[in-house]
C-alpha cells in the first residue's frame, strides 16, 4: 500500500463502508462444488409463511443468480484499496501452464509503473502479471477442446442451475414451455455441458488469468441471458473513485459484465482499480487507449502501438477486448449515404485509418498475431460491429451485413487458435427487422455468442433510450442473443451517473429475464411464480424482496401507504379495501375448494345449493381491517 | 359559475396558468378540412438549418400527432373552471337526431344536482345533456353503415395523415417496408376509409354526444397505435384538482384517451371536472361507481343500480364504458387454481356476484338493453377482460380464453345494434405467448379493436412495470392491438402521481411508435429520420424538440454539458471532441462525395490517389472548438 494516503485512497476507504449494504431480505449462500475452494455464491431470498387466510403454508427460500460478489457478503471485509480476494488464483496456478512475470512486459505498462507522478492515483496492491508459458494456450476453449473440465466450468454449472433441485423439491418448476428458435437448452446444466458448449464456440467464459478475482460466468445462447453495463470516464467527466463506485453499484443491480470505456486521462490507472475490485469480467475497447497514445490522430495509429496496448491491458486482467477488425476498406463507402454514418467510435476510427492509408486495417491484417496475444492470457474476443446502424433508417443495410460476414470469417480464425469469441451486434433496428440480425449472425458466425447493444426500436425518445432499447433487447434475447449491452436514459445525451446505471440495468435485467421466460429456460419462471404468489397473498415484504430492486419497490409502496401497518395490509392502495380483487379471488378459491369444484360440471352440480351460504360468508371480505 | 369561490375553483384557477406551458420548439397549427369549423390541430416542430459543415440545407418543419388539445395553443385562454370549448357541438346539433334534455335523467344524477352540500365541489359550467330522439341511433357506426361520412371521420382522416403530403414533398417518407400480420393500412387515410373501417367494426371513434369538447380520434389496427392513461382517485388517495391536473399532464405527454378509474368519494363530481376539461375521449368502469352505491357489497348490485349508473355517466359525456359482461358463472371455477386468481377489479366483483346468486350476471343478461343505452349517446363498449391473467403463470389459460370467446359473442350482439365496440386484453403474458392472444382476439371478435393492458412480460420487477409491460405492449401493438393501456412504475405498489404518469406515458408512446414502425405505418419513420438527421448534424435543440419529451432530453443533456455553448457543440459528452464518430463519419461522407465514390468499385479506383489529401484535411476534425 502506498505510504502517502492519497485523496483517492481516502475516497476508496469511504466508499468501502457504503457499498456493503446487504440486499434487503436476502442472505448470501455458497453451494459447494467438488473441491473445498469451489464455493459458488448465490443470493437466497428468505420468504415468510403464507398467512392463514390464504392457506398458512411455508414458502421455501428462493436462490437467485447473484452478480454482486463479495460486496453483499457480511462475512467479507471489503477494502477497495486492497481489492478482492483472488478466487481463481489457485486454479490458474495449479494448471502449471503459466509463469508469473516480474512486472508488466508492455512498454506503456512499464512507463506507467516508473512514473512517480502517478503514485497518488496508482492502485497500490497490484499483483504480478501472469502469462502462458511459451508455446502453451491457456484459454478455456483450449482446455474444453482437450476434454478438460476446469473448476471455472464446474463453478458455472452450479451457478447457472440456481439450485434447480430445491425448486423441483418444492414443486416450483412448473412453467410454460418456451419457444427457443433452435437453442439447445438442457433441463440441467452439467460441467460437461459447459465444456461442450465452450469447445464448440457456442459459449465463452471471459476469465483472463490476470483477473483471478472474477467469479466465473458464461455467455452463450443455451445459458441464462446476461447483461453488460458500460462504465468509464471521458475527457469531460468523472474520476477514478466515481467509476469504481459505479462498478459496485452496477453489479449490485445485476450487471454480469462491465466494460470500462474510459477515454480520459489515467485510463491505465482507472482500469487497475476497476479490475482489482471487480468480481465480474471486465471488457475494454483497446483502440480507445491506443488513440490517446497517438494524440487522438486516427491516422497515426500503428500496429505497434495497438499491440503494446493489448499486452498492457491483458496483463492488467481485462477479460475481453472489443476489436473492430471487421471494418474493411471496401465497406466504408457503403456508409456514405446513411442517415447517421458510422456511429461506433471504434468503427469510425478504423474507417478513417483505412481511408487515410488506403489499405486494410492493422486489426484485420494482424488478426492472427492478435489471437496469439489473446491465448497467452485467455482474453476473449468481442468482435466489434464498427458499422452498426445508428438510426432506424440505417438498420440492416449493406454496410452492416457486409461487416457481419467478415466477423464470421474472423470468428473462424479465432477458433482455429482456440480463442474464445463473441460477436457484437446493433444498434438501432425496428422490431420487425431484429430477427434477421440474429438469424444472420447465427448463420455467419457459427453460433458464436451474440452480444448486442439494445437494439433501440425507435430513435424518437432521447432521455428514454433504456426503454426504446429494452424492447429490442428482450426480442433479440428471445431470438438467441447471449448478452445484452445495456443502454441508459442518458444515451445520446450525456454520460450516465449512478442513477442512470440503475435505470439502465433494471431495464436490461427485465429484458434478459423476459427473454429467458420466452425461451423456456428451465426454472426461469420460478421467481415470477414466487413473487406472484407473494403478491396474491399480500406478503408485501416478500414481493419487494423477490423483485429486481427491493429498495425501489419499497420506496414506491411507502409513498402511498407509508405506515408499517400497511405492509401487512390485505389490500393495497390502488383499489382500497373494498375493491380488492385478490381478496375476492381468495373467497372464490376457498369456496371452490370447500365444495370440490374443480371443473365446470362440478360447479353446476354443487354451487346452487351453496349460494346462500356464500352470500353469508362472502360479506366478511369487506370487513374493514 | 358558482357564486362562492371554493377552494377547488381557486385551485383550478391556479392550475390554469400552469398547464399552458408551450411544448419547446413547437407551434400549434390547424389543418383546414371541408368546412370552416373543421380545423384539425397538430403540433409542428420547427427545425434549424443544417450547419454548413454538414451541407447547409433547410429542414422542413415536421407535423406530429398532438393529443395536448387547446392547452398548448397560445391563442386559447384556458380556464379549468369553464371547461373547454365544445368543438363538436354544432356537428352534433345539426345532425338533428338528438334532443337537449332539461337536466340529468338518471336518479343519481338528479340527486347529486339537488344536493347543496356538493355546491363547493360541483363543476359550475355544466352543459345540459343530450340524448338521441326516440327510435334513433346516434353512433358513428350507425352513420358509417348508412354511408354517411361525418365531420368526425373527416377530422380523423386529416389527423391520422399528419401532413404526409408535406413529407412526400420533402422526400422524408423513405422507410423500411413493414410487417403487419394482415393489417390493411392504406398509404393515405381518407374520410371514406375511416367510414369503411368504422362500418365494419374494425375501428371505433369514441365520441359521446355529451362530450363535444373532444377532438375526434380513432382506435383501430389500420390507424396509428393509440395509448390510454388511467387516472382517478381511490378511497385512500387524491383529490379532484389533482386528477384534473393529471389529465392535463397526461395529454401533454401523449395520452390519446384517459380512463377515470376513481373509486373514492365524489366520483360523479370528479368525472364532470375531467370530462369538461378533456380534449381526449374519457372512459370509465361504471361497475366501480355502482358498487359504491350499494355500500361496497358486490352481491347487492342490481341491474337497476347499474342501469342508472350507465345513464348518469352517459349524460355526463363518458365516451366508453368498460363492461365485464364476459365473466360467466361457469368460468369462475376455472380461476380457482390460478396463482393469482382474478385480478381485475370488475372481474372479481362480477365473479362474486355470479357465485352468490348462482346465475349469469345482469351485465350478460341485460346486454341488449345496455346496447340500447349506448346507442342513445354514442358510448362505445370496451368489453372488459375480467378474467385476464395477473401473473405469468396464469397467462393464456382456460379462464382467459373462455371469456375471450364470450367477448366475441358480445361483440356480434353490439354490432347488431351498431354500437361501437373494442375488446380488452391482458395482463401478464410472457413474450412467446403474446401472439396467441392477438390471433385469438382477431379471430373471435371479428377484428374489433383490441385494447390491452401491457401485457407485462415478467412479474419480477415491481417498481419497473412500465418497462416489463412496454415490452409486451410494443409486441402486441406490432401484432395488431389498436390501443395500449399504459402501466406506470407504481403498478402493484401504489397509485401513480404526476411523475409516474409521465414515465408510464413515455414508455407507452415508445411502445406504440415502435409498433407503428414495425407495422410499416406510412410516414411513421419520418420523425425517426428527422431526429436522427438532427443528431448526426449536432442540431442538439432539434434533437430535443423532435423527441417525445423535449424537456427531459434537455435536462439530461444539461446535467453533463450545462453551458449554452455545448448545445451548439459538434461533439458530445459521451465521447468528447476527439472520439466523435459523427464527426469522423462526416469526413468519410465528404470524402466520398468529393470523389464520386458511390460504390466500392469507385472507391477502389479513386481512393488511393486521394489518400494523402485526406490525411492532410482529416486532421481538421480534431481541432478543438
Short mmCIF file of N, CA and C in Angstrom, two decimals, chain B residues 86-144:
data_model
loop_
_atom_site.label_atom_id
_atom_site.label_comp_id
_atom_site.label_asym_id
_atom_site.label_seq_id
_atom_site.Cartn_x
_atom_site.Cartn_y
_atom_site.Cartn_z
N UNK B 86 -66.83 23.61 -26.85
CA UNK B 86 -67.44 22.39 -27.40
C UNK B 86 -67.25 22.29 -28.91
N UNK B 87 -66.07 21.86 -29.29
CA UNK B 87 -65.66 21.75 -30.69
C UNK B 87 -66.70 21.10 -31.59
N UNK B 88 -67.34 20.03 -31.09
CA UNK B 88 -68.22 19.24 -31.94
C UNK B 88 -69.70 19.59 -31.78
N UNK B 89 -70.01 20.58 -30.94
CA UNK B 89 -71.41 20.83 -30.60
C UNK B 89 -72.28 21.07 -31.83
N UNK B 90 -71.77 21.85 -32.75
CA UNK B 90 -72.54 22.18 -33.94
C UNK B 90 -72.77 20.94 -34.82
N UNK B 91 -71.72 20.11 -34.93
CA UNK B 91 -71.84 18.90 -35.76
C UNK B 91 -72.94 17.98 -35.20
N UNK B 92 -72.95 17.88 -33.88
CA UNK B 92 -73.93 17.01 -33.23
C UNK B 92 -75.34 17.58 -33.41
N UNK B 93 -75.45 18.89 -33.18
CA UNK B 93 -76.76 19.52 -33.24
C UNK B 93 -77.35 19.45 -34.65
N UNK B 94 -76.50 19.68 -35.63
CA UNK B 94 -77.04 19.77 -36.99
C UNK B 94 -77.44 18.42 -37.58
N UNK B 95 -77.03 17.34 -36.92
CA UNK B 95 -77.50 16.04 -37.41
C UNK B 95 -79.00 15.86 -37.12
N UNK B 96 -79.51 16.68 -36.17
CA UNK B 96 -80.94 16.70 -35.94
C UNK B 96 -81.53 15.42 -35.38
N UNK B 97 -80.70 14.57 -34.80
CA UNK B 97 -81.25 13.31 -34.28
C UNK B 97 -81.16 13.23 -32.76
N UNK B 98 -80.89 14.36 -32.12
CA UNK B 98 -80.79 14.37 -30.66
C UNK B 98 -81.66 15.47 -30.07
N UNK B 99 -81.92 15.36 -28.79
CA UNK B 99 -82.70 16.37 -28.09
C UNK B 99 -81.90 16.83 -26.87
N UNK B 100 -81.96 18.11 -26.59
CA UNK B 100 -81.31 18.62 -25.38
C UNK B 100 -82.28 18.44 -24.22
N UNK B 101 -81.81 17.78 -23.17
CA UNK B 101 -82.67 17.50 -22.02
C UNK B 101 -82.65 18.67 -21.04
N UNK B 102 -83.63 18.68 -20.16
CA UNK B 102 -83.66 19.75 -19.16
C UNK B 102 -82.56 19.57 -18.12
N UNK B 103 -82.19 18.34 -17.91
CA UNK B 103 -81.16 18.03 -16.92
C UNK B 103 -80.96 16.53 -16.93
N UNK B 104 -80.17 16.02 -15.99
CA UNK B 104 -79.93 14.58 -15.95
C UNK B 104 -81.23 13.80 -15.83
N UNK B 105 -81.28 12.65 -16.49
CA UNK B 105 -82.47 11.81 -16.36
C UNK B 105 -82.24 10.63 -15.42
N UNK B 106 -80.99 10.39 -15.01
CA UNK B 106 -80.75 9.32 -14.05
C UNK B 106 -81.16 9.78 -12.66
N UNK B 107 -81.60 8.84 -11.86
CA UNK B 107 -81.98 9.19 -10.48
C UNK B 107 -80.79 9.78 -9.74
N UNK B 108 -79.65 9.12 -9.90
CA UNK B 108 -78.47 9.54 -9.16
C UNK B 108 -78.00 10.93 -9.60
N UNK B 109 -78.02 11.14 -10.93
CA UNK B 109 -77.63 12.45 -11.45
C UNK B 109 -78.50 13.56 -10.88
N UNK B 110 -79.79 13.30 -10.79
CA UNK B 110 -80.70 14.31 -10.24
C UNK B 110 -80.43 14.55 -8.76
N UNK B 111 -80.21 13.46 -8.04
CA UNK B 111 -79.87 13.58 -6.61
C UNK B 111 -78.66 14.48 -6.38
N UNK B 112 -77.60 14.22 -7.16
CA UNK B 112 -76.37 15.00 -6.98
C UNK B 112 -76.59 16.47 -7.31
N UNK B 113 -77.40 16.71 -8.35
CA UNK B 113 -77.72 18.10 -8.73
C UNK B 113 -78.41 18.83 -7.58
N UNK B 114 -79.25 18.08 -6.88
CA UNK B 114 -80.10 18.71 -5.88
C UNK B 114 -79.42 18.85 -4.52
N UNK B 115 -78.23 18.29 -4.38
CA UNK B 115 -77.58 18.25 -3.06
C UNK B 115 -76.75 19.51 -2.82
N UNK B 116 -77.20 20.41 -1.92
CA UNK B 116 -76.48 21.69 -1.73
C UNK B 116 -75.08 21.47 -1.12
N UNK B 117 -74.87 20.34 -0.47
CA UNK B 117 -73.55 20.10 0.13
C UNK B 117 -72.46 19.94 -0.94
N UNK B 118 -72.91 19.69 -2.15
CA UNK B 118 -71.94 19.48 -3.23
C UNK B 118 -71.61 20.76 -4.00
N UNK B 119 -72.25 21.87 -3.61
CA UNK B 119 -72.04 23.13 -4.35
C UNK B 119 -70.56 23.48 -4.48
N UNK B 120 -69.83 23.27 -3.40
CA UNK B 120 -68.44 23.73 -3.38
C UNK B 120 -67.54 22.93 -4.31
N UNK B 121 -67.93 21.71 -4.62
CA UNK B 121 -67.05 20.91 -5.49
C UNK B 121 -67.66 20.63 -6.86
N UNK B 122 -68.88 21.08 -7.06
CA UNK B 122 -69.54 20.80 -8.33
C UNK B 122 -68.96 21.67 -9.43
N UNK B 123 -68.74 21.08 -10.58
CA UNK B 123 -68.29 21.86 -11.74
C UNK B 123 -69.44 22.77 -12.14
N UNK B 124 -69.19 24.09 -12.18
CA UNK B 124 -70.30 25.03 -12.30
C UNK B 124 -70.88 25.11 -13.72
N UNK B 125 -70.00 25.06 -14.69
CA UNK B 125 -70.42 25.37 -16.06
C UNK B 125 -70.89 24.12 -16.82
N UNK B 126 -71.82 23.40 -16.19
CA UNK B 126 -72.29 22.14 -16.79
C UNK B 126 -73.22 22.40 -17.98
N UNK B 127 -72.98 21.72 -19.10
CA UNK B 127 -73.94 21.84 -20.20
C UNK B 127 -75.16 20.97 -19.91
N UNK B 128 -76.26 21.23 -20.61
CA UNK B 128 -77.41 20.34 -20.47
C UNK B 128 -77.16 19.09 -21.31
N UNK B 129 -77.50 17.92 -20.78
CA UNK B 129 -77.21 16.70 -21.55
C UNK B 129 -78.10 16.54 -22.78
N UNK B 130 -77.59 15.78 -23.72
CA UNK B 130 -78.34 15.43 -24.94
C UNK B 130 -78.60 13.93 -24.94
N UNK B 131 -79.64 13.56 -25.69
CA UNK B 131 -79.92 12.14 -25.87
C UNK B 131 -80.50 11.96 -27.27
N UNK B 132 -80.37 10.78 -27.82
CA UNK B 132 -80.94 10.50 -29.15
C UNK B 132 -82.46 10.66 -29.08
N UNK B 133 -83.05 11.14 -30.16
CA UNK B 133 -84.51 11.15 -30.25
C UNK B 133 -85.01 9.70 -30.18
N UNK B 134 -86.18 9.49 -29.66
CA UNK B 134 -86.70 8.13 -29.56
C UNK B 134 -86.61 7.42 -30.91
N UNK B 135 -86.12 6.18 -30.87
CA UNK B 135 -86.05 5.38 -32.09
C UNK B 135 -84.85 5.66 -32.97
N UNK B 136 -84.02 6.64 -32.59
CA UNK B 136 -82.84 6.90 -33.42
C UNK B 136 -81.58 6.33 -32.77
N UNK B 137 -80.56 6.23 -33.57
CA UNK B 137 -79.27 5.67 -33.15
C UNK B 137 -78.21 6.67 -33.56
N UNK B 138 -77.47 7.19 -32.60
CA UNK B 138 -76.54 8.29 -32.91
C UNK B 138 -75.08 7.86 -32.88
N UNK B 139 -74.82 6.56 -33.07
CA UNK B 139 -73.41 6.13 -33.05
C UNK B 139 -72.74 6.41 -34.39
N UNK B 140 -71.46 6.62 -34.32
CA UNK B 140 -70.68 6.80 -35.55
C UNK B 140 -70.76 5.54 -36.41
N UNK B 141 -70.88 4.39 -35.78
CA UNK B 141 -71.00 3.15 -36.54
C UNK B 141 -72.31 3.13 -37.33
N UNK B 142 -73.34 3.66 -36.71
CA UNK B 142 -74.63 3.69 -37.39
C UNK B 142 -74.57 4.61 -38.61
N UNK B 143 -73.98 5.78 -38.44
CA UNK B 143 -73.82 6.70 -39.57
C UNK B 143 -72.98 6.01 -40.66
N UNK B 144 -71.88 5.41 -40.22
CA UNK B 144 -70.96 4.80 -41.18
C UNK B 144 -71.66 3.72 -42.00
#
